mmCIF file of C-alpha atoms and ligand atoms in Angstrom:
data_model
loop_
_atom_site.group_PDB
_atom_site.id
_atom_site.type_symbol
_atom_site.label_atom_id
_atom_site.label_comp_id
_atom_site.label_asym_id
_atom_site.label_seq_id
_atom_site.Cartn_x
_atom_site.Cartn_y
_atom_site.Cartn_z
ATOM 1 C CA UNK K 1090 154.128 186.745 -72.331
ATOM 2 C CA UNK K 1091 152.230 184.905 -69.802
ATOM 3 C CA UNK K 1092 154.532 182.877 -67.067
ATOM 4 C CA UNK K 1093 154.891 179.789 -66.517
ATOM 5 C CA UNK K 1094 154.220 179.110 -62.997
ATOM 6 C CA UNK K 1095 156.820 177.754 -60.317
ATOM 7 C CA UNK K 1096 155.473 175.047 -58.316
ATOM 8 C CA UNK K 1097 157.128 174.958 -55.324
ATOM 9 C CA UNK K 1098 155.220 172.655 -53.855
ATOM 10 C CA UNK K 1099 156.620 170.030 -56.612
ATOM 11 C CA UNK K 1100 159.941 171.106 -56.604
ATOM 12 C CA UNK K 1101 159.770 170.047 -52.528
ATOM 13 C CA UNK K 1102 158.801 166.885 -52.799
ATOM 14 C CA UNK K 1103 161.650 166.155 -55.606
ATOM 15 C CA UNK K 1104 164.067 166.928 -52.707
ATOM 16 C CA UNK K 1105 161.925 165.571 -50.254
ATOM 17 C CA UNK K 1106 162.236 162.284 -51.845
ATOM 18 C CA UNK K 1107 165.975 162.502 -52.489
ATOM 19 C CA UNK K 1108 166.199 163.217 -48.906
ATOM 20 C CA UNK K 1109 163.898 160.163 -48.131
ATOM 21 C CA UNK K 1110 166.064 157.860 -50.029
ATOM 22 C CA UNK K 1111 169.259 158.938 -47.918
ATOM 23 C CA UNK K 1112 167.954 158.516 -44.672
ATOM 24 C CA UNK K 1113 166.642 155.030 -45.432
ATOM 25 C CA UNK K 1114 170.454 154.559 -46.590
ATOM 26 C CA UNK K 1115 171.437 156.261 -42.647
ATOM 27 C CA UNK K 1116 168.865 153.772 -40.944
ATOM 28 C CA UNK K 1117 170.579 150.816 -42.541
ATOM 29 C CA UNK K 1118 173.898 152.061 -40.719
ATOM 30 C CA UNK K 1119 171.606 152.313 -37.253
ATOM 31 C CA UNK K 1120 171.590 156.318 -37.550
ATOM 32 C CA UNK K 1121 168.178 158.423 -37.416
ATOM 33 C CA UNK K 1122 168.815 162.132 -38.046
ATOM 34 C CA UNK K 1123 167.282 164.492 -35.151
ATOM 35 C CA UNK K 1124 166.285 168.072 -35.627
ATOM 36 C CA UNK K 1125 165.817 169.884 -32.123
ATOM 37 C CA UNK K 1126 163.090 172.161 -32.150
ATOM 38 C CA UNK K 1127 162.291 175.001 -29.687
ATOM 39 C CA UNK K 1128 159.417 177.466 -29.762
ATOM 40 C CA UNK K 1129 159.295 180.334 -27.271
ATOM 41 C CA UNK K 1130 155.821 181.743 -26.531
ATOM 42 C CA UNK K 1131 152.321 181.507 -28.841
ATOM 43 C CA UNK K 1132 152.920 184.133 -31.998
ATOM 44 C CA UNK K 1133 150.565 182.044 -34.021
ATOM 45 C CA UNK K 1134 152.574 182.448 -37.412
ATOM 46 C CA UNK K 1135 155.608 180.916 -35.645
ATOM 47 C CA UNK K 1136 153.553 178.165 -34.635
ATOM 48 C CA UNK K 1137 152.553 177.159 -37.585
ATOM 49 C CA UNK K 1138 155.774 177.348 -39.340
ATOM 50 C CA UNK K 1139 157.131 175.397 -35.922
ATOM 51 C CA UNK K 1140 154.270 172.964 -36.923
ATOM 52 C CA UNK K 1141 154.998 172.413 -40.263
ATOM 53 C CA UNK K 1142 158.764 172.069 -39.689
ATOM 54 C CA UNK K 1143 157.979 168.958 -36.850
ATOM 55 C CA UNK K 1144 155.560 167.643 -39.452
ATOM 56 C CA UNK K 1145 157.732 167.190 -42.524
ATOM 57 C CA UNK K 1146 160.378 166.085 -40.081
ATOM 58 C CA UNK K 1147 157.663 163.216 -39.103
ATOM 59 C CA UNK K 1148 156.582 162.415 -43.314
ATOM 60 C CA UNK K 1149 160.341 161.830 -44.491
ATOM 61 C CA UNK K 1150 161.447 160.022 -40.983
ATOM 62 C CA UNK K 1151 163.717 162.578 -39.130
ATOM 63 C CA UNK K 1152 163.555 162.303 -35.720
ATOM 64 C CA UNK K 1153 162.604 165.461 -33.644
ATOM 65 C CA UNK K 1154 162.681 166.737 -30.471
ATOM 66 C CA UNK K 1155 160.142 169.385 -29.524
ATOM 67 C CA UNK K 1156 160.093 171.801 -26.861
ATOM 68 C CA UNK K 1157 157.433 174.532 -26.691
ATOM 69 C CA UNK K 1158 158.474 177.026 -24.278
ATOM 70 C CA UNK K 1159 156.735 179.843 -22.277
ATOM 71 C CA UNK K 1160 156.959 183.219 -23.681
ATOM 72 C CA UNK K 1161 158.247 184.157 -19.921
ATOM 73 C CA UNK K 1162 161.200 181.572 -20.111
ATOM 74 C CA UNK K 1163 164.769 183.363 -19.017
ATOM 75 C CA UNK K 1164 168.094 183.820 -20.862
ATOM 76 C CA UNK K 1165 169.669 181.226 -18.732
ATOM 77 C CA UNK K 1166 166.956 178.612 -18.950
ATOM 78 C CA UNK K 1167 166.711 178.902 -23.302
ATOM 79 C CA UNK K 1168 170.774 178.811 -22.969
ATOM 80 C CA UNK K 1169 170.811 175.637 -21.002
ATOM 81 C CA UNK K 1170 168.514 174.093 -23.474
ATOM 82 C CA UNK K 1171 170.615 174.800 -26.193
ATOM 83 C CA UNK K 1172 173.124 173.297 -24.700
ATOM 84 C CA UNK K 1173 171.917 170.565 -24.010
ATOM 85 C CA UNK K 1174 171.133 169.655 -27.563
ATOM 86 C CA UNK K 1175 174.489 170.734 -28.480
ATOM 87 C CA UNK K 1176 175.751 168.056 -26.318
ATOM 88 C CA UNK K 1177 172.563 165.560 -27.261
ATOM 89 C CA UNK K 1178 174.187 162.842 -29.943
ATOM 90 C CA UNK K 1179 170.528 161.862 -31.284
ATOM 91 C CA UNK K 1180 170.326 165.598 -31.900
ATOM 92 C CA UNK K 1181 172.050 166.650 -35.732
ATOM 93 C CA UNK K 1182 170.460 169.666 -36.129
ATOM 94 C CA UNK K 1183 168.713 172.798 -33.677
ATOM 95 C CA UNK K 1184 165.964 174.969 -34.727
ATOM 96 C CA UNK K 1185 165.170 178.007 -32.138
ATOM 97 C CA UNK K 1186 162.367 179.825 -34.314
ATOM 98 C CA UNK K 1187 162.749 183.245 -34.465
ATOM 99 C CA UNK K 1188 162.007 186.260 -33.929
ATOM 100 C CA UNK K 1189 162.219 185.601 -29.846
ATOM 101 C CA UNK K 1190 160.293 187.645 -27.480
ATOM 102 C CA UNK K 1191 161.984 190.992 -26.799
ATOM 103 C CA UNK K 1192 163.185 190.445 -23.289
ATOM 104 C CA UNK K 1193 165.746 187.681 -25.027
ATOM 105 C CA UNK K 1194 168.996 188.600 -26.868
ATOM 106 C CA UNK K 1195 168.477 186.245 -29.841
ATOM 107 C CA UNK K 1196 172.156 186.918 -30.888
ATOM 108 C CA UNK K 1197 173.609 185.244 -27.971
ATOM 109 C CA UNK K 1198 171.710 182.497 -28.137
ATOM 110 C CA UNK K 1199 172.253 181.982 -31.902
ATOM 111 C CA UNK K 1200 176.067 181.894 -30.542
ATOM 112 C CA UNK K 1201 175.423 178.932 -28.046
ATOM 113 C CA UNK K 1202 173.988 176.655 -30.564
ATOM 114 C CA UNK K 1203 177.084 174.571 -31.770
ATOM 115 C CA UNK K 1204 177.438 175.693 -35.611
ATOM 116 C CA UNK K 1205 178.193 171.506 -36.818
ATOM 117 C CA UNK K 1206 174.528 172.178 -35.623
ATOM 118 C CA UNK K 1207 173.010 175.193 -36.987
ATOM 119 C CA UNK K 1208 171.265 174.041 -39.829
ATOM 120 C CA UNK K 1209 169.271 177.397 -39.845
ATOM 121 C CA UNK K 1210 172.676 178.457 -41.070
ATOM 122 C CA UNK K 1211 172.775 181.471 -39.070
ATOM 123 C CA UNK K 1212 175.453 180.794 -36.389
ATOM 124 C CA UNK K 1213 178.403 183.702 -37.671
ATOM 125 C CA UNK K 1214 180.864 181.070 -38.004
ATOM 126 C CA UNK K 1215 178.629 179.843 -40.824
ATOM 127 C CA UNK K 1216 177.436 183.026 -42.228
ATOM 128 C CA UNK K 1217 181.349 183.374 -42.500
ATOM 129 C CA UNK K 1218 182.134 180.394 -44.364
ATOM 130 C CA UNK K 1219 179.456 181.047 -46.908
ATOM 131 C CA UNK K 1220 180.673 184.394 -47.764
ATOM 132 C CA UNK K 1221 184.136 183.080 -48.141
ATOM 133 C CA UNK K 1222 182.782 180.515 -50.105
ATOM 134 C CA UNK K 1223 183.721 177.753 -47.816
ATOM 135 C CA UNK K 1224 181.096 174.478 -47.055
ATOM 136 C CA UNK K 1225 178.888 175.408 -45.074
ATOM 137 C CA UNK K 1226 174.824 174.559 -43.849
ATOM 138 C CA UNK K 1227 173.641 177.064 -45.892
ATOM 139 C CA UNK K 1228 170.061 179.450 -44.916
ATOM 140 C CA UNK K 1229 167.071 177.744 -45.476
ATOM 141 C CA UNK K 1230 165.051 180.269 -47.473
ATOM 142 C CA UNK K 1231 167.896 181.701 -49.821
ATOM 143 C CA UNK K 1232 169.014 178.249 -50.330
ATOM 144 C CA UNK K 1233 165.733 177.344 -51.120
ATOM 145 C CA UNK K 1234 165.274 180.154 -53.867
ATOM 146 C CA UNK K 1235 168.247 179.136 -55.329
ATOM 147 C CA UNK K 1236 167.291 175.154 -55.629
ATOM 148 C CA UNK K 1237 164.179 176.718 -56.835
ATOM 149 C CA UNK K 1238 165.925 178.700 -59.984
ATOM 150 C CA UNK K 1239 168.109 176.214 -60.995
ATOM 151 C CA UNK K 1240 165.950 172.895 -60.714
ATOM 152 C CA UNK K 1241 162.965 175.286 -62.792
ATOM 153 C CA UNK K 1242 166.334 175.301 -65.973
ATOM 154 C CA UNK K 1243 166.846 179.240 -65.284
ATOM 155 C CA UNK K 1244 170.373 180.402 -65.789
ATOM 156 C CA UNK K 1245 171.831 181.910 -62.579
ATOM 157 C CA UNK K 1246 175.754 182.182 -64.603
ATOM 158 C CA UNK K 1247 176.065 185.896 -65.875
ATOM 159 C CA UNK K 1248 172.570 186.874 -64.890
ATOM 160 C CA UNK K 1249 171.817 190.205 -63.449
ATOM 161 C CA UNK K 1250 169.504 189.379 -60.053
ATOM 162 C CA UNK K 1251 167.870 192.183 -58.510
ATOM 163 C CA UNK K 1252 167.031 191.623 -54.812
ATOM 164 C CA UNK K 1253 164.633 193.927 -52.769
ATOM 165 C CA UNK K 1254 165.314 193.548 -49.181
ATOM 166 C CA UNK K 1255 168.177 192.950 -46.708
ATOM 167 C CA UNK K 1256 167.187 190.898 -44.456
ATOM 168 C CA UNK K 1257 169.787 188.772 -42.403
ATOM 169 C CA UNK K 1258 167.708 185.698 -43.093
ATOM 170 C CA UNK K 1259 167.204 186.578 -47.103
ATOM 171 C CA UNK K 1260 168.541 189.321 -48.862
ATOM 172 C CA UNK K 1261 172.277 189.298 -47.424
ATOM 173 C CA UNK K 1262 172.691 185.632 -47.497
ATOM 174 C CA UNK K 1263 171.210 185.230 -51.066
ATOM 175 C CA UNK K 1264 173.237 188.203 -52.319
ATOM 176 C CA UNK K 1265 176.534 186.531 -51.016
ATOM 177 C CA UNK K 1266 175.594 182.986 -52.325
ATOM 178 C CA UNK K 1267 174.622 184.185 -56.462
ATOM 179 C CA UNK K 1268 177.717 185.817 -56.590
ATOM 180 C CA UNK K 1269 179.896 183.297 -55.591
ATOM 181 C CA UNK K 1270 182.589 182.272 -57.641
ATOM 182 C CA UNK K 1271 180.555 178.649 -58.654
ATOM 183 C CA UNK K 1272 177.955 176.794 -61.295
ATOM 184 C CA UNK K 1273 175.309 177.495 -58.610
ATOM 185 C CA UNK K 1274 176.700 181.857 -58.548
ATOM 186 C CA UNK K 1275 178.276 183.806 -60.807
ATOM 187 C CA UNK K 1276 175.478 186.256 -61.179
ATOM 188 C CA UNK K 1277 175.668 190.243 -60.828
ATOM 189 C CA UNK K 1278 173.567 190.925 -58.226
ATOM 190 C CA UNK K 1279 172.047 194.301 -56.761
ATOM 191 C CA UNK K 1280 170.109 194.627 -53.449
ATOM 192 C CA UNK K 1281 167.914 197.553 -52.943
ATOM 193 C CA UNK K 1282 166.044 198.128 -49.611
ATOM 194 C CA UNK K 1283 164.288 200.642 -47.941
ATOM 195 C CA UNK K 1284 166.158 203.489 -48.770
ATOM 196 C CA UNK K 1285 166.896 203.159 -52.433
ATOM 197 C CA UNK K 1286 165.918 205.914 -54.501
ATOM 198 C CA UNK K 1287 163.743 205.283 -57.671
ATOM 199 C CA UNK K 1288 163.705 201.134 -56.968
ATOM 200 C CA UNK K 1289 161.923 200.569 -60.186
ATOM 201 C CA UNK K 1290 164.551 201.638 -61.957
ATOM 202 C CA UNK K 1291 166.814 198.740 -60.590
ATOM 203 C CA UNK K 1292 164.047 196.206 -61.153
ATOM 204 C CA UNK K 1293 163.425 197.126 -64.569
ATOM 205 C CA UNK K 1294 167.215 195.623 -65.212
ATOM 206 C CA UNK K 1295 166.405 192.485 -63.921
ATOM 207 C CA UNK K 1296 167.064 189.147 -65.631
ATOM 208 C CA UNK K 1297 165.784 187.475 -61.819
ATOM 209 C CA UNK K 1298 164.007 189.521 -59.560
ATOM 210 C CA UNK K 1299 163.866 188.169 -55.932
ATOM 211 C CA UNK K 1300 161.065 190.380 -53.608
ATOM 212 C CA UNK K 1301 161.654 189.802 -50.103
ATOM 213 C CA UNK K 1302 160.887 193.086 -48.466
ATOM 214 C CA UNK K 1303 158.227 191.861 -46.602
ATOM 215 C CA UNK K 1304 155.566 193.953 -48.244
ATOM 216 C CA UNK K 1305 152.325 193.363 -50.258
ATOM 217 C CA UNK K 1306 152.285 195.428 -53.999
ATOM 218 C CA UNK K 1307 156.243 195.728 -53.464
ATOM 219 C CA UNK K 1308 156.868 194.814 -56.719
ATOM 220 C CA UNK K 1309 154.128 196.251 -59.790
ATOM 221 C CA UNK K 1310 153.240 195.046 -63.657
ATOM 222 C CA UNK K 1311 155.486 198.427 -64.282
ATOM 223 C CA UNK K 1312 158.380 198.509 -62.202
ATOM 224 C CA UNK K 1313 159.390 194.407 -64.498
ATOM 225 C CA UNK K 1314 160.682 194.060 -68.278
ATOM 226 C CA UNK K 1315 158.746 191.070 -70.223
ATOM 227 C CA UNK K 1316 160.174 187.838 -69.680
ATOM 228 C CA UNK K 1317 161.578 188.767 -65.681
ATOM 229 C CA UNK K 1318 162.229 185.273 -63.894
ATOM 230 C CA UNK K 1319 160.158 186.345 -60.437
ATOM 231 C CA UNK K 1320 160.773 185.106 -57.164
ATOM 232 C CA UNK K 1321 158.291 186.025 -54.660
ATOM 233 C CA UNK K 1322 159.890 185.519 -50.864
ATOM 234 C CA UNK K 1323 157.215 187.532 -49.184
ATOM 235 C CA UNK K 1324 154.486 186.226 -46.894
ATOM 236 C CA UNK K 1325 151.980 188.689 -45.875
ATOM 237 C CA UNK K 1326 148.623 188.407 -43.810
ATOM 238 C CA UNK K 1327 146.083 190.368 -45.445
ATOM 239 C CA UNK K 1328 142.194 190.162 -43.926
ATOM 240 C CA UNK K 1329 139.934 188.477 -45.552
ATOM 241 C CA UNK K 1330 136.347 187.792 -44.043
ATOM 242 C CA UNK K 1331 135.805 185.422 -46.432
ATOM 243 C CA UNK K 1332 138.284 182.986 -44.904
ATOM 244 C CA UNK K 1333 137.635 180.805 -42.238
ATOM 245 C CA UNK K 1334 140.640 182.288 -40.520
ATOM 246 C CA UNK K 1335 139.898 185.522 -41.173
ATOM 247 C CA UNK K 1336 142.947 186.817 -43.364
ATOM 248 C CA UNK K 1337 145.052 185.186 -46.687
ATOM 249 C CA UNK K 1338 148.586 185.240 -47.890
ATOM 250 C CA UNK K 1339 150.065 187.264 -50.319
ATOM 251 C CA UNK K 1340 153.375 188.330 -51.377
ATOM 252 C CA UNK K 1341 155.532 191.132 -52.384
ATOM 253 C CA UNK K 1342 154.347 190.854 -56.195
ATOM 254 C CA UNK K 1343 151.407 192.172 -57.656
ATOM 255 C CA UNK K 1344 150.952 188.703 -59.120
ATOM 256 C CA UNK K 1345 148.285 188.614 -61.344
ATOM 257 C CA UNK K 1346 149.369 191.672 -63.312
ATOM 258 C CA UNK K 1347 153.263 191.114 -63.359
ATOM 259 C CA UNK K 1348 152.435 187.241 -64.322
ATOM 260 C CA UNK K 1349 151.329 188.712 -67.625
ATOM 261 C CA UNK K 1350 155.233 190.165 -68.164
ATOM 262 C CA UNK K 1351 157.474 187.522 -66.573
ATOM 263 C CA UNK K 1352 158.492 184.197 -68.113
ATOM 264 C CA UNK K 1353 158.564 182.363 -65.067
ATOM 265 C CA UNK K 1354 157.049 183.334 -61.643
ATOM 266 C CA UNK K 1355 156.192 181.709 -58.094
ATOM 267 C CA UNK K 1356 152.783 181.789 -55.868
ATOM 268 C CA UNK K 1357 152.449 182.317 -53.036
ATOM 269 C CA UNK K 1358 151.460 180.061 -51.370
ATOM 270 C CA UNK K 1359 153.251 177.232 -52.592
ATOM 271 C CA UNK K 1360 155.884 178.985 -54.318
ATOM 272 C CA UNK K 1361 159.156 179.718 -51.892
ATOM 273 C CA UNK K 1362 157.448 178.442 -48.794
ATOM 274 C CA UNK K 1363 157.573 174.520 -49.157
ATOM 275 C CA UNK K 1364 161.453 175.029 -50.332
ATOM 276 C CA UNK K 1365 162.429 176.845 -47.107
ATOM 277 C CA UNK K 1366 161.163 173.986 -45.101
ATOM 278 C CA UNK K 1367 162.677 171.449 -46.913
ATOM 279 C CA UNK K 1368 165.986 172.942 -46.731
ATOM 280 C CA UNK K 1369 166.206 172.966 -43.210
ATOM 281 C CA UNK K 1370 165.222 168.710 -43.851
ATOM 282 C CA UNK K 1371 168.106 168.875 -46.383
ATOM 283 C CA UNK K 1372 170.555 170.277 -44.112
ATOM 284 C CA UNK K 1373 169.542 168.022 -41.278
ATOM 285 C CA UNK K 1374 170.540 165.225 -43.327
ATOM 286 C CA UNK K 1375 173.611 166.230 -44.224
ATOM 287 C CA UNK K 1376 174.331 167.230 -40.838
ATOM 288 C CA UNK K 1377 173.903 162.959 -39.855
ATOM 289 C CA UNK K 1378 175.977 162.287 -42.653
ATOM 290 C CA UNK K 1379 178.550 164.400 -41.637
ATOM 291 C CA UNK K 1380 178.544 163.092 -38.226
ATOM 292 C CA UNK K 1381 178.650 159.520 -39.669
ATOM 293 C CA UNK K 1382 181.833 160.169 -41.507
ATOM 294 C CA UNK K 1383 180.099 160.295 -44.839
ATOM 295 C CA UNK K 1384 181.434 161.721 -47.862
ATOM 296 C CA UNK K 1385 178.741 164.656 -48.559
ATOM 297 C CA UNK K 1386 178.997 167.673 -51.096
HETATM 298 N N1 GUN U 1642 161.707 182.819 -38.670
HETATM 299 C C1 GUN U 1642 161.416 183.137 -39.948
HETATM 300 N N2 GUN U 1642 162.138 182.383 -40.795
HETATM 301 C C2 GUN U 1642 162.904 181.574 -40.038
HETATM 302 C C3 GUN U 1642 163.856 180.569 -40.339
HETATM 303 O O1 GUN U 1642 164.170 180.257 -41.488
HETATM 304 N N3 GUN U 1642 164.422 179.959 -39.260
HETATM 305 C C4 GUN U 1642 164.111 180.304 -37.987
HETATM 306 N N4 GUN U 1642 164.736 179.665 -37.004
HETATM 307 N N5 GUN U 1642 163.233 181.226 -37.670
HETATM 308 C C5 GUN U 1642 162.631 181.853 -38.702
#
């Protein structure tokens, strides 16, 4: 079988124009939704996600305030900024990319930022409510897979979903969300990680297989049974000297072989990437709406 191919880049701009439509309905009650943005030093691949982020916020009409910070910057100073957006009314939503430089302690300052704010979804207050299945703004990149799945017709209800990786910002989070207790769960789900024994034999089981180990050639034509749904979360710099910039992306998945066994599968690029920004547009919006007293679900 060979797969169809996921295009995430299509699936984006579905929700980006849903999302478009429902902030022209905000304006015409005087609101603009604002994303805060802050970027500490120059790691170039947080850049350009940090770049991308301000520029979709820019295409659909969110408002967004950007702050590029030195690396150097101290605890206090990143705090204080925080809080300020926390206390900023233009301000719906606040992104602080991560990882932070090492002399930071990222968890405290993922506790400042108010969690009605936290549309990263990372804030533990809304970690809990997702696991308890309570509302709650929802991870970007899981929540992105999962939009991805359903709006591409594959049945999550009753499926087994094999995850590889356990991540805080993708494999726990996903893991919790397919097997809640709802039309958009109800899966069996395994994670395996870095210290499973024989992982192909988990994937081999696998009605969805989601790589996000961060890995290239994770995931091999062998280790999938024909007609695998595939989910490729990784995003991996190999060099290339015959790019301009020197390197390429790949994921986790040996794509080209295990497209040949899967039914559906996703590039990358332009598979899971496009989603996770758009999420983090999707929960801006609802953010605004909340604010405004609107009914959202
Ligand atoms: N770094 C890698 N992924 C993410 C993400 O989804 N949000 C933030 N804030 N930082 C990231």
């Amino acid at each position: 079988m060979a797969a169809r191919i996921i295009d995430g880049k299509q699936v984006a701009a579905d929700i980006r124009a849903e999302l478009k439509e429902e902030i022209a309905q905000l304006k015409t009650r005087g609101i603009v939704p604002g994303l805060g943005v802050i970027l500490v030093g120059d790691d170039p691949a947080s850049k350009s996600y940090v770049t991308a982020k301000e520029r979709a916020c820019e295409e659909i009409g969110i408002y967004s305030d950007d702050n590029r910070l030195p690396a150097g910057i101290s605890q206090a100073d990143l705090m204080a900024l925080v809080q300020r957006m926390n206390d900023d009314p233009r301000i719906n939503g606040i992104l602080v990319q991560l990882p932070l430089p090492r002399h930071l302690n990222e968890a405290e300052v993922l506790l400042t930022i108010d969690p009605d704010k936290d549309v990263d979804g990372f804030h533990p207050v809304n970690v809990g409510k997702m696991v308890v299945g309570e509302k709650a703004f929802l991870p970007c990149t899981p929540h992105g897979v999962v939009q991805l799945l359903l709006r591409s017709g594959v049945t999550i209800d009753g499926a087994h979903v094999v995850i590889v990786g356990r991540s805080n910002i993708v494999g726990k989070p996903l893991a919790n969300m397919l097997i809640q207790k709802s039309p958009t769960g109800n899966a069996t789900v395994t994670v395996c990680h870095t210290r499973t024994k024989d992982l192909a034999y988990y994937t081999r089981q696998a009605d969805i297989l989601i790589a996000a180990a961060g890995r290239p050639g994770t995931i091999t034509a062998d280790m999938v049974r024909e007609g695998v749904a595939v989910i490729d979360v990784g995003v991996n710099r190999v060099e290339d000297a015959t790019k301009k910039a020197g390197f390429r992306l790949v994921g986790d998945v040996e794509f080209e072989s295990v497209k040949e066994k899967a039914s559906l599968i996703t590039p990358v690029p332009g598979g899971v990437g496009p989603m996770t920004i758009t999420m983090l547009l999707y929960n801006t919006v609802e953010s605004a709406q909340r604010t405004a007293g609107l009914d959202v679900d």
